[in-house]
Tab-separated table of C-alpha atoms in Angstrom:
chain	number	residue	atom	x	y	z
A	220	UNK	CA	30.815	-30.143	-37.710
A	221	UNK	CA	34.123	-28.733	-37.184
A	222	UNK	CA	34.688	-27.013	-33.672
A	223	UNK	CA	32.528	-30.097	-31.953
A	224	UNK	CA	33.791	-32.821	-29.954
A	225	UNK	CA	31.485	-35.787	-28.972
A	226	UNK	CA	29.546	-36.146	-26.468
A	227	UNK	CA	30.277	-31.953	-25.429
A	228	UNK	CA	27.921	-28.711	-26.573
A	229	UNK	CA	30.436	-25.832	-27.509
A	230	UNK	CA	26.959	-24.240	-25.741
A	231	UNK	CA	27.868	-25.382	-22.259
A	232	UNK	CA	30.787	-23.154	-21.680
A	233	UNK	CA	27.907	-20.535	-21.346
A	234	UNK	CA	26.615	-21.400	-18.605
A	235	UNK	CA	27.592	-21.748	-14.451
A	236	UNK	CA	26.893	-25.448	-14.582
A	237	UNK	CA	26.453	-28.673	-16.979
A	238	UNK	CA	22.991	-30.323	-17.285
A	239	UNK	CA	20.913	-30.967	-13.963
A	240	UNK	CA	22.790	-28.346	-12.179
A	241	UNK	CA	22.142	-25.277	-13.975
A	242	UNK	CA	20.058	-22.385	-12.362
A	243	UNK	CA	17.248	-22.894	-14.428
A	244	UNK	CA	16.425	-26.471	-12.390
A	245	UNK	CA	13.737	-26.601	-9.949
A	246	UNK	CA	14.667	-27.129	-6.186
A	247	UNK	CA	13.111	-28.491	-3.269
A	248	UNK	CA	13.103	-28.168	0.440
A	249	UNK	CA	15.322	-29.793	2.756
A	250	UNK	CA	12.433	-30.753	4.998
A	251	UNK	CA	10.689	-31.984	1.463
A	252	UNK	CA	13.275	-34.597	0.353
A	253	UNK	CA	12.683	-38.273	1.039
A	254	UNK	CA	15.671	-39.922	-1.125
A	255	UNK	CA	18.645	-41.668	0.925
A	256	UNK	CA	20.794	-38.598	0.174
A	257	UNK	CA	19.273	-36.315	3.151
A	258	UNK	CA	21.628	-36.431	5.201
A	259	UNK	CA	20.380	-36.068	9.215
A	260	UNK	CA	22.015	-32.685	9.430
A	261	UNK	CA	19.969	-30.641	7.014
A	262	UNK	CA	17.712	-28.282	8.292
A	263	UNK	CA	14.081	-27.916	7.662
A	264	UNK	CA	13.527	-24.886	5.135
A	265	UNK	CA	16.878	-24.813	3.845
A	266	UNK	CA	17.025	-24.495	0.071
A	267	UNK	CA	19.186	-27.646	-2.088
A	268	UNK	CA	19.241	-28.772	-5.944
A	269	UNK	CA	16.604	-31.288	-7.087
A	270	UNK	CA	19.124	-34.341	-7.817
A	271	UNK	CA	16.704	-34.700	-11.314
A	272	UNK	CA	13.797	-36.770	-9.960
A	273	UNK	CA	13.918	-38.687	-12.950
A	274	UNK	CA	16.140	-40.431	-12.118
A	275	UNK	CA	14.772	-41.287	-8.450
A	276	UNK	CA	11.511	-42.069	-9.888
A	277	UNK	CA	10.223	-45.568	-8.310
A	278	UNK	CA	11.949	-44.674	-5.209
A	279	UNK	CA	15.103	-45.633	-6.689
A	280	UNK	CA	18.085	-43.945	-4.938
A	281	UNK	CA	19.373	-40.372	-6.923
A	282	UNK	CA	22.234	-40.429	-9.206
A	283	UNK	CA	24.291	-38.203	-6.392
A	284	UNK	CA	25.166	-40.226	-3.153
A	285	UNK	CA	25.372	-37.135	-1.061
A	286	UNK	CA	24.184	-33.752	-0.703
A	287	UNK	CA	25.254	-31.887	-3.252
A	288	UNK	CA	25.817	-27.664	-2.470
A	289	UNK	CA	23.562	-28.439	0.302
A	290	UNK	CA	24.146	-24.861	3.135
A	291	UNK	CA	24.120	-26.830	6.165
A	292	UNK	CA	25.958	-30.225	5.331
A	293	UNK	CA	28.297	-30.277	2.153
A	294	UNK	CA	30.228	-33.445	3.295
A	295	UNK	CA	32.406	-34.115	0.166
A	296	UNK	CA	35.064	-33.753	-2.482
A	297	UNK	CA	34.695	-31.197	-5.218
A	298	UNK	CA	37.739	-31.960	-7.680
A	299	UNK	CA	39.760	-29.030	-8.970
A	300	UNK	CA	40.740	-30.441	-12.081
A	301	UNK	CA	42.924	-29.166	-15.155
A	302	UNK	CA	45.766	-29.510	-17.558
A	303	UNK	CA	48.878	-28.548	-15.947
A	304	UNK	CA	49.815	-24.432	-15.627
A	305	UNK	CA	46.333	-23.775	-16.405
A	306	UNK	CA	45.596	-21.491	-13.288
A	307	UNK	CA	44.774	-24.621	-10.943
A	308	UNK	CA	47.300	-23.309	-8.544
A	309	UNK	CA	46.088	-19.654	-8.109
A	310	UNK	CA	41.820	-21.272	-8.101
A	311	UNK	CA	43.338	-23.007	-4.957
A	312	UNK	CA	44.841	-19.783	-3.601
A	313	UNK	CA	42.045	-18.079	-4.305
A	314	UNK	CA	39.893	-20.789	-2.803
A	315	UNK	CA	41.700	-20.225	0.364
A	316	UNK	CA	42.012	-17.038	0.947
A	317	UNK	CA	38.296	-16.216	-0.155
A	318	UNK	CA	36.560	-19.032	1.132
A	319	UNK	CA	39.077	-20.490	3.819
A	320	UNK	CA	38.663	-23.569	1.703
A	321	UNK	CA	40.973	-26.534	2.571
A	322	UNK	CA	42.788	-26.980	-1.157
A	323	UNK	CA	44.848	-30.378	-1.154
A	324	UNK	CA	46.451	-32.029	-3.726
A	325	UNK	CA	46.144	-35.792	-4.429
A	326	UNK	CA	50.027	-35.429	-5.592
A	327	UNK	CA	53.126	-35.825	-3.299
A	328	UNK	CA	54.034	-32.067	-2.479
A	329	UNK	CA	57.531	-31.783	-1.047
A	330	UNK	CA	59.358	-33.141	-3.746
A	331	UNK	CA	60.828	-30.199	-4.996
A	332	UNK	CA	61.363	-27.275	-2.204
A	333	UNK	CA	61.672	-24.790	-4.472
A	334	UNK	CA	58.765	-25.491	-7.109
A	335	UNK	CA	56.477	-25.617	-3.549
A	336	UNK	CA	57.923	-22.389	-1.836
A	337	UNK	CA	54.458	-20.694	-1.146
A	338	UNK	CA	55.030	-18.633	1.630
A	339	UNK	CA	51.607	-17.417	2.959
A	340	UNK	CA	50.662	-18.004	-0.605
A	341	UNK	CA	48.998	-22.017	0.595
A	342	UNK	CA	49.642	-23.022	4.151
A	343	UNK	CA	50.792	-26.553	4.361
A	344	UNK	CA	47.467	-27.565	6.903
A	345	UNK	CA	45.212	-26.304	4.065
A	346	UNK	CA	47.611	-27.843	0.804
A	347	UNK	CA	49.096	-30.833	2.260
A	348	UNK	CA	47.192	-34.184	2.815
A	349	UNK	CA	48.370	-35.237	5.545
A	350	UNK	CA	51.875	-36.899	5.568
A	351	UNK	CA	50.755	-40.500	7.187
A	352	UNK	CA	47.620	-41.189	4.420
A	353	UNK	CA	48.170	-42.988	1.086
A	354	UNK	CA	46.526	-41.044	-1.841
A	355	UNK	CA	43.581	-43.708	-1.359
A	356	UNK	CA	43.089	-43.306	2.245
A	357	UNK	CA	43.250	-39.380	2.234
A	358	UNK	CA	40.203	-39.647	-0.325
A	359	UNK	CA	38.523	-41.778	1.824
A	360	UNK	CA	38.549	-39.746	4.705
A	361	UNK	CA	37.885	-36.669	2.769
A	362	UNK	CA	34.449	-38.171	1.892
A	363	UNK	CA	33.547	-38.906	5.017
A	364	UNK	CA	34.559	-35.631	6.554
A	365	UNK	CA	32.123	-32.994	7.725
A	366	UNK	CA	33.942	-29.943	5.419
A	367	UNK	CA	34.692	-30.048	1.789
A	368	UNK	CA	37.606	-30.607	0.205
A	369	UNK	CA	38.746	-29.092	-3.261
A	370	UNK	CA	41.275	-31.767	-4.535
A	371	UNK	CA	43.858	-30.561	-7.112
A	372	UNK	CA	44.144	-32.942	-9.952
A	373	UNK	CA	45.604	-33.254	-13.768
A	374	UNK	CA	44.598	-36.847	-13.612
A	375	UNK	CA	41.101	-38.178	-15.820
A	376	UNK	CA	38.265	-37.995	-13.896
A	377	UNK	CA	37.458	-40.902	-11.420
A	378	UNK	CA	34.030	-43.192	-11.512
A	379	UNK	CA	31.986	-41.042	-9.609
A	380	UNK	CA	29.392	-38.784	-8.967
A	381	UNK	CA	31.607	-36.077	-7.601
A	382	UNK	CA	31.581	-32.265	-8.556
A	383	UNK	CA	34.263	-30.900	-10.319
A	384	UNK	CA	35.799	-27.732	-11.212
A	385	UNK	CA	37.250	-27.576	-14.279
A	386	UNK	CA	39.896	-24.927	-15.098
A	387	UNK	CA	40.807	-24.296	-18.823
A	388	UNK	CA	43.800	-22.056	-20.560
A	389	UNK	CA	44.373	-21.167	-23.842
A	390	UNK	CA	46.434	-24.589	-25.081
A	391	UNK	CA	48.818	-23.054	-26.603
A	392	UNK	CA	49.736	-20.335	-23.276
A	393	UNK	CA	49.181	-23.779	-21.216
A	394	UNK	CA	51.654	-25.836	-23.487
A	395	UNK	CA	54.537	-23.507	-23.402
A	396	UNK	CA	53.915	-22.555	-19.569
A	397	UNK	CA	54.550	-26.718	-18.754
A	398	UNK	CA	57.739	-26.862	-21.136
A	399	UNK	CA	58.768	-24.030	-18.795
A	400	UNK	CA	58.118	-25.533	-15.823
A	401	UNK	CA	59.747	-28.596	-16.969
A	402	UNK	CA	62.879	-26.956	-17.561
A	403	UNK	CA	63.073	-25.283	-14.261
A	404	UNK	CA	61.834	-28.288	-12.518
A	405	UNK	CA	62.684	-32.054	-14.688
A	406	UNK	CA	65.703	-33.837	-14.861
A	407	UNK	CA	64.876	-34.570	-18.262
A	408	UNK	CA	62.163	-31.576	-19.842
A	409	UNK	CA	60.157	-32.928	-22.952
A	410	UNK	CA	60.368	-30.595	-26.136
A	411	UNK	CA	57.425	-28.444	-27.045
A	412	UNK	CA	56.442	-30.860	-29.971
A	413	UNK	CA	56.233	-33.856	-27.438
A	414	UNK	CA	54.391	-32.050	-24.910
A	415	UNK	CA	51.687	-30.220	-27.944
A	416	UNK	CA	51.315	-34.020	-29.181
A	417	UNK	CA	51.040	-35.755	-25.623
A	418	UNK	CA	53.527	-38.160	-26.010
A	419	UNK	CA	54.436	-40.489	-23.639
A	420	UNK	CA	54.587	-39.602	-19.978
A	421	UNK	CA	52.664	-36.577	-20.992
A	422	UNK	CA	49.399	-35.153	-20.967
A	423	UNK	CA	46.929	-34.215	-23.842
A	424	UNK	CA	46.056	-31.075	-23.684
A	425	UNK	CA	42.607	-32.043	-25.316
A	426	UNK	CA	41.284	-34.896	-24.197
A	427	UNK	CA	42.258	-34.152	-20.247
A	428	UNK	CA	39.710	-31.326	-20.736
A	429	UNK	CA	37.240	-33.588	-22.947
A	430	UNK	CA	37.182	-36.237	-20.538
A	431	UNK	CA	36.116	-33.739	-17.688
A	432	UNK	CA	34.071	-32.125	-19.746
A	433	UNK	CA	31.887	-35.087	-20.540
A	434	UNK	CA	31.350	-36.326	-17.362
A	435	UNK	CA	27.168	-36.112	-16.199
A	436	UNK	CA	27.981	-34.831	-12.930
A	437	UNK	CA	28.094	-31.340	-11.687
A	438	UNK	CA	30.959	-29.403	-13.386
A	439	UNK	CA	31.822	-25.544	-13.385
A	440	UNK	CA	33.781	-24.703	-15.835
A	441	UNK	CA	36.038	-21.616	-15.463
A	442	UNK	CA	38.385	-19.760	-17.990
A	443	UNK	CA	41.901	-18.706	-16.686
A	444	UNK	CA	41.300	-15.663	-18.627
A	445	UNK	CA	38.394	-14.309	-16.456
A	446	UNK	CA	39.985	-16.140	-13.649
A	447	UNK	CA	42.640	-12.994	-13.856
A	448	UNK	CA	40.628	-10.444	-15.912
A	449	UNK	CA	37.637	-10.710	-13.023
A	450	UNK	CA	38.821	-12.269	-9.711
A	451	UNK	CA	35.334	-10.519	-8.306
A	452	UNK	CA	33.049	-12.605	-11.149
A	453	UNK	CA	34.962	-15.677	-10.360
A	454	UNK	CA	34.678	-15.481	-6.934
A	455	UNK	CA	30.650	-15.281	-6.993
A	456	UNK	CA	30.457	-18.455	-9.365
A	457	UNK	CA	32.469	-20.136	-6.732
A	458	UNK	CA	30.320	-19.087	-4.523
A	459	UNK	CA	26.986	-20.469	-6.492
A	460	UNK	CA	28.281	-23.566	-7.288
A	461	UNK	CA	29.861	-24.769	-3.962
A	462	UNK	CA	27.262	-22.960	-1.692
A	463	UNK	CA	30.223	-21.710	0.310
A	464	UNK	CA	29.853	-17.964	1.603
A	465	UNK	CA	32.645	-15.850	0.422
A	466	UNK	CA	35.101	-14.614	3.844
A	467	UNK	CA	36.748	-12.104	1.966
A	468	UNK	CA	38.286	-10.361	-1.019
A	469	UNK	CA	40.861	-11.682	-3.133
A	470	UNK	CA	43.434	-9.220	-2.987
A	471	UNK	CA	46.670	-11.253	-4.364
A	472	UNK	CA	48.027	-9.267	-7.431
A	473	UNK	CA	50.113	-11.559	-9.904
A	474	UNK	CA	53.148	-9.745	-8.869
A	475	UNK	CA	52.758	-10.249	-5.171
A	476	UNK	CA	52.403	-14.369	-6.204
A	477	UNK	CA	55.796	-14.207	-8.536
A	478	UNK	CA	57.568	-12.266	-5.789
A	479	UNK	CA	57.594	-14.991	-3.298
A	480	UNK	CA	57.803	-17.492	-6.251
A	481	UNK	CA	59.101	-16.442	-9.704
A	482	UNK	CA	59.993	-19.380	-10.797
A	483	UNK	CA	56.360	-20.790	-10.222
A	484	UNK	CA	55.209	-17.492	-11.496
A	485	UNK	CA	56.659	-16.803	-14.588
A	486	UNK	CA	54.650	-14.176	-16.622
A	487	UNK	CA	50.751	-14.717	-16.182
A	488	UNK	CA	50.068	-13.381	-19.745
A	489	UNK	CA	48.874	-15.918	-22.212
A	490	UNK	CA	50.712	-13.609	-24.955
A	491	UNK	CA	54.231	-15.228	-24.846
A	492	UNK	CA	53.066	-18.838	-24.624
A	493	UNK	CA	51.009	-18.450	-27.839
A	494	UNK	CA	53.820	-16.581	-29.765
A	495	UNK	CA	56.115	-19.350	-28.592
A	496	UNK	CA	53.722	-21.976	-29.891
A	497	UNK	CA	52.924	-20.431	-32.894
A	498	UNK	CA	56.681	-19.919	-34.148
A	499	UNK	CA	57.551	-23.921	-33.318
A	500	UNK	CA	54.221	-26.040	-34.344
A	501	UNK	CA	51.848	-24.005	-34.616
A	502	UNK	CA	50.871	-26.060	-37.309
A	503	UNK	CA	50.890	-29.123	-35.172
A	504	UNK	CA	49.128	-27.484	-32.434
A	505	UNK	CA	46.091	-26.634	-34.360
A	506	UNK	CA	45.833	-29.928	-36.393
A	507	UNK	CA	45.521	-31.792	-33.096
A	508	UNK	CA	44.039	-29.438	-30.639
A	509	UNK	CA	41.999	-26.716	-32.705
A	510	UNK	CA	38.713	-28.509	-32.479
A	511	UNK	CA	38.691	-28.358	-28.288
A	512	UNK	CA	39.930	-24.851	-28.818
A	513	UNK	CA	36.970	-23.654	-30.508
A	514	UNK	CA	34.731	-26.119	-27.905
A	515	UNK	CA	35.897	-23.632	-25.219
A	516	UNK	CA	35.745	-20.318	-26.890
A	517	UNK	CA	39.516	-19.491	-27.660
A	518	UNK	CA	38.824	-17.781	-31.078
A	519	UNK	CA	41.284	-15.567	-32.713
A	520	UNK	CA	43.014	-14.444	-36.076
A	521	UNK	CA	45.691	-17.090	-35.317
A	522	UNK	CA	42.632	-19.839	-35.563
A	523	UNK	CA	43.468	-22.222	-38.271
A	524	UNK	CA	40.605	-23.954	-39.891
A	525	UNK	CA	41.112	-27.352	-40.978
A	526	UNK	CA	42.804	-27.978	-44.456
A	527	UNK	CA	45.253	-30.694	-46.127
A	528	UNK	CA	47.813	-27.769	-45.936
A	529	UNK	CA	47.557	-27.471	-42.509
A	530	UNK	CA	48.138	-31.170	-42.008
A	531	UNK	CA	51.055	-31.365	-44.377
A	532	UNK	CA	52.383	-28.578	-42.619
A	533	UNK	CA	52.012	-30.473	-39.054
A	534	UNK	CA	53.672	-33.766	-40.328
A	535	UNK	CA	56.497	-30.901	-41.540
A	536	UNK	CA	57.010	-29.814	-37.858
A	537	UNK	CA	56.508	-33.367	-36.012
A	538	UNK	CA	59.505	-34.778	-38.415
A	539	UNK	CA	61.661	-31.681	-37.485
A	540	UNK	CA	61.115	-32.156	-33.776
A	541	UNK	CA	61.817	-35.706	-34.009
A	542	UNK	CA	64.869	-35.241	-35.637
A	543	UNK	CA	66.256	-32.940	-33.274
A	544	UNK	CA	65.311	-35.085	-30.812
A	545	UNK	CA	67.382	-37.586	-31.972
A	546	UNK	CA	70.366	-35.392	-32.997
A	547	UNK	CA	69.717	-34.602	-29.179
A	548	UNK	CA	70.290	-38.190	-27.857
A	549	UNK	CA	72.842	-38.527	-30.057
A	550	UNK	CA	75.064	-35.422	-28.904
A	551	UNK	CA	74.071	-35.999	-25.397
A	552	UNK	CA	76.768	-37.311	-22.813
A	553	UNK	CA	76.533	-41.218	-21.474
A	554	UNK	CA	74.623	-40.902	-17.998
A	555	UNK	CA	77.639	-41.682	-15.334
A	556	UNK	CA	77.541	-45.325	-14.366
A	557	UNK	CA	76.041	-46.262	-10.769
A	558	UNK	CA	78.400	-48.241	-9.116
A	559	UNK	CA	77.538	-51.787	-8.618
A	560	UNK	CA	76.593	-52.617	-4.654
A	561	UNK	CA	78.512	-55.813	-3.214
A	562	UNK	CA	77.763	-57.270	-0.274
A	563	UNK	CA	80.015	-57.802	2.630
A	564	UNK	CA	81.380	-61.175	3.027
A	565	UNK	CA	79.954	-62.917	5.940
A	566	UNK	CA	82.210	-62.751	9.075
A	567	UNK	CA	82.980	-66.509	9.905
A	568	UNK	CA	83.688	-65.912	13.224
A	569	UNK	CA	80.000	-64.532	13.851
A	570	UNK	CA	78.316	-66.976	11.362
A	571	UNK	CA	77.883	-70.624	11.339
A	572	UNK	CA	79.473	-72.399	8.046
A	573	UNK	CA	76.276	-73.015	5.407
A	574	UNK	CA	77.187	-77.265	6.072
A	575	UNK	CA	76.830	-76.745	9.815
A	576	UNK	CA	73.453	-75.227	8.972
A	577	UNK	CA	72.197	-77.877	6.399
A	578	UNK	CA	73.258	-80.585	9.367
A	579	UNK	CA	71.123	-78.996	11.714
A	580	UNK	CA	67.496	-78.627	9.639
A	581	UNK	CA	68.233	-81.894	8.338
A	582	UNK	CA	68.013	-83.207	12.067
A	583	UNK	CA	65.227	-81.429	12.732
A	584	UNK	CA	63.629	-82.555	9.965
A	585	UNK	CA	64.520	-86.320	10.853
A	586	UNK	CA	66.987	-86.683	8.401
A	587	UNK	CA	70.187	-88.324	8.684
């Protein structure tokens, strides 16, 4: 059926959580669970999800390791995952300024100054892993810290049992947002066909957001749409899924953000993005993405339905992009040449000659 993608229910995107987490589940008592995911700090009476006893049936241990939105003890990661310039950043400001939420990213952070000039926007202590952990060891302490930790990532989901938020954009607005950021922020930018196909060193727009959205574990799924239209709505879903009590309001308007980073902070409005994609492959955009597009709700009169004129049409733009790709690399000047490195001639004065050196291990080797 057109619009479906294995192994995901178009459905889902109507409700707070994916299957075993939704509202409608039953839930137990603290003081009533048995299964090895208690943890010692839970208090008696508190209310937690039922991890789906069917699967700890036999006393076998529950799918989820730890507590999951448990009030008194949520010891774990929660992933904040997404396709790039999809609204992960301002989820994590929000995240912050609501919930006081620490908001790391598993990616190096200070290698551009300018593309991570927040201001008060994410302090460094809440943003920053810290500076002396490898990616690997920063997750590993994460999970074994008593707060949680909402981990920015554009990467596939890991093997594991982890909740996840996942953030989705219109593909189109989220496509020509990253070939904007890649020209303010690359050496060497991809072109908008390159980035709408995924080619290499890029992401795909669709099956980042497949791959999350299969997963069995605990996933909210928000809309960067509502994420702007109703900061207030967002901020209580946030609130239900994590189990975290709101500290505040989220007061940040768009134009505060793009005042202390405009480069960042381009235009917030889908409306440019999708007229941008439209005019250069839209064609190509639709034949490859259009199917997770109607998954996640992003219905319009732009839609195109699937035909054999619509692929013909696709093939049209993905030649023209890889011909002026090439007429690009033709045209473009030779990189400058890095100098060879030489290195100094040993001083004779200050080192032995290499025969005075092969005398002496060969008598201490019992040569000779």
């Amino acid at each position: 059926m057109e619009g479906q993608i294995d192994g995901i229910d178009p459905s889902a995107r109507q409700h707070a959580y994916l299957p075993d987490m939704r509202p409608s589940r039953a839930r137990r008592t603290a003081a009533e669970w048995t299964g090895p995911s208690r943890s010692a700090e839970c208090a008696p009476g508190r209310v937690w999800p039922d991890l789906s006893m069917r699967r700890n049936s036999g006393g076998a241990p529950p799918k989820f390791k730890k507590c999951f939105v448990c009030r008194v003890c949520p010891k774990m990661i929660i992933w904040l995952a997404s396709y790039p310039r999809s609204g992960n950043t301002l989820t994590r400001i929000m995240l912050n300024d609501v919930f006081g939420a620490a908001v790391p990213s598993i990616y190096e952070e200070d290698r551009t100054q300018q593309e991570y000039n927040w201001g008060d926007l994410l302090p460094p202590t809440a943003s920053h892993r810290p500076a002396d952990l490898t990616r690997e060891q920063f997750l590993e302490y994460a999970r074994s810290s008593p707060d949680v930790f909402f981990v920015k990532t554009h990467a596939p989901p890991p093997e594991s049992d982890e909740a996840a938020i996942l953030i989705v954009r219109d593909g189109r607005a989220a496509i020509s947002s990253f070939e904007a950021y890649q020209k303010s922020f690359w050496r060497h930018p991809r072109s908008l066909a390159h980035i709408v196909i995924g080619g290499e060193g890029m992401l795909n727009w669709s099956r980042t957001n497949a791959a999350w959205l299969r997963r069995s574990a605990p996933t909210l799924l928000l809309h960067y749409e509502s994420i702007t239209a109703d900061p207030a709505g967002t901020i209580a879903r946030l609130a239900e899924f994590t189990g975290q009590a709101p500290r505040g309001e989220f007061t940040r308007s768009f134009a505060d953000m793009r005042a202390i980073n405009p480069d960042f902070f381009r235009q917030g409005s889908n409306a440019p993005g999708i007229a941008h994609v439209e005019t250069e492959c839209g064609a190509l955009f639709w034949a490859l993405h259009g199917d997770m597009m109607r998954a996640l709700g992003y219905l319009d009169d732009s839609c195109r339905p699937k035909s054999n004129a619509l692929f013909e049409q696709a093939l049209a733009e993905a030649g023209a992009a890889l011909e002026s790709y090439a007429a690009r690399i033709d045209n473009a000047p030779p990189e400058p040449a890095i100098p060879p490195v030489s290195s100094p001639a040993p001083d004779p004065a200050s080192e032995p000659a290499a025969s005075a050196v092969a005398g002496e291990l060969s008598l201490r080797a019992g040569g000779g």
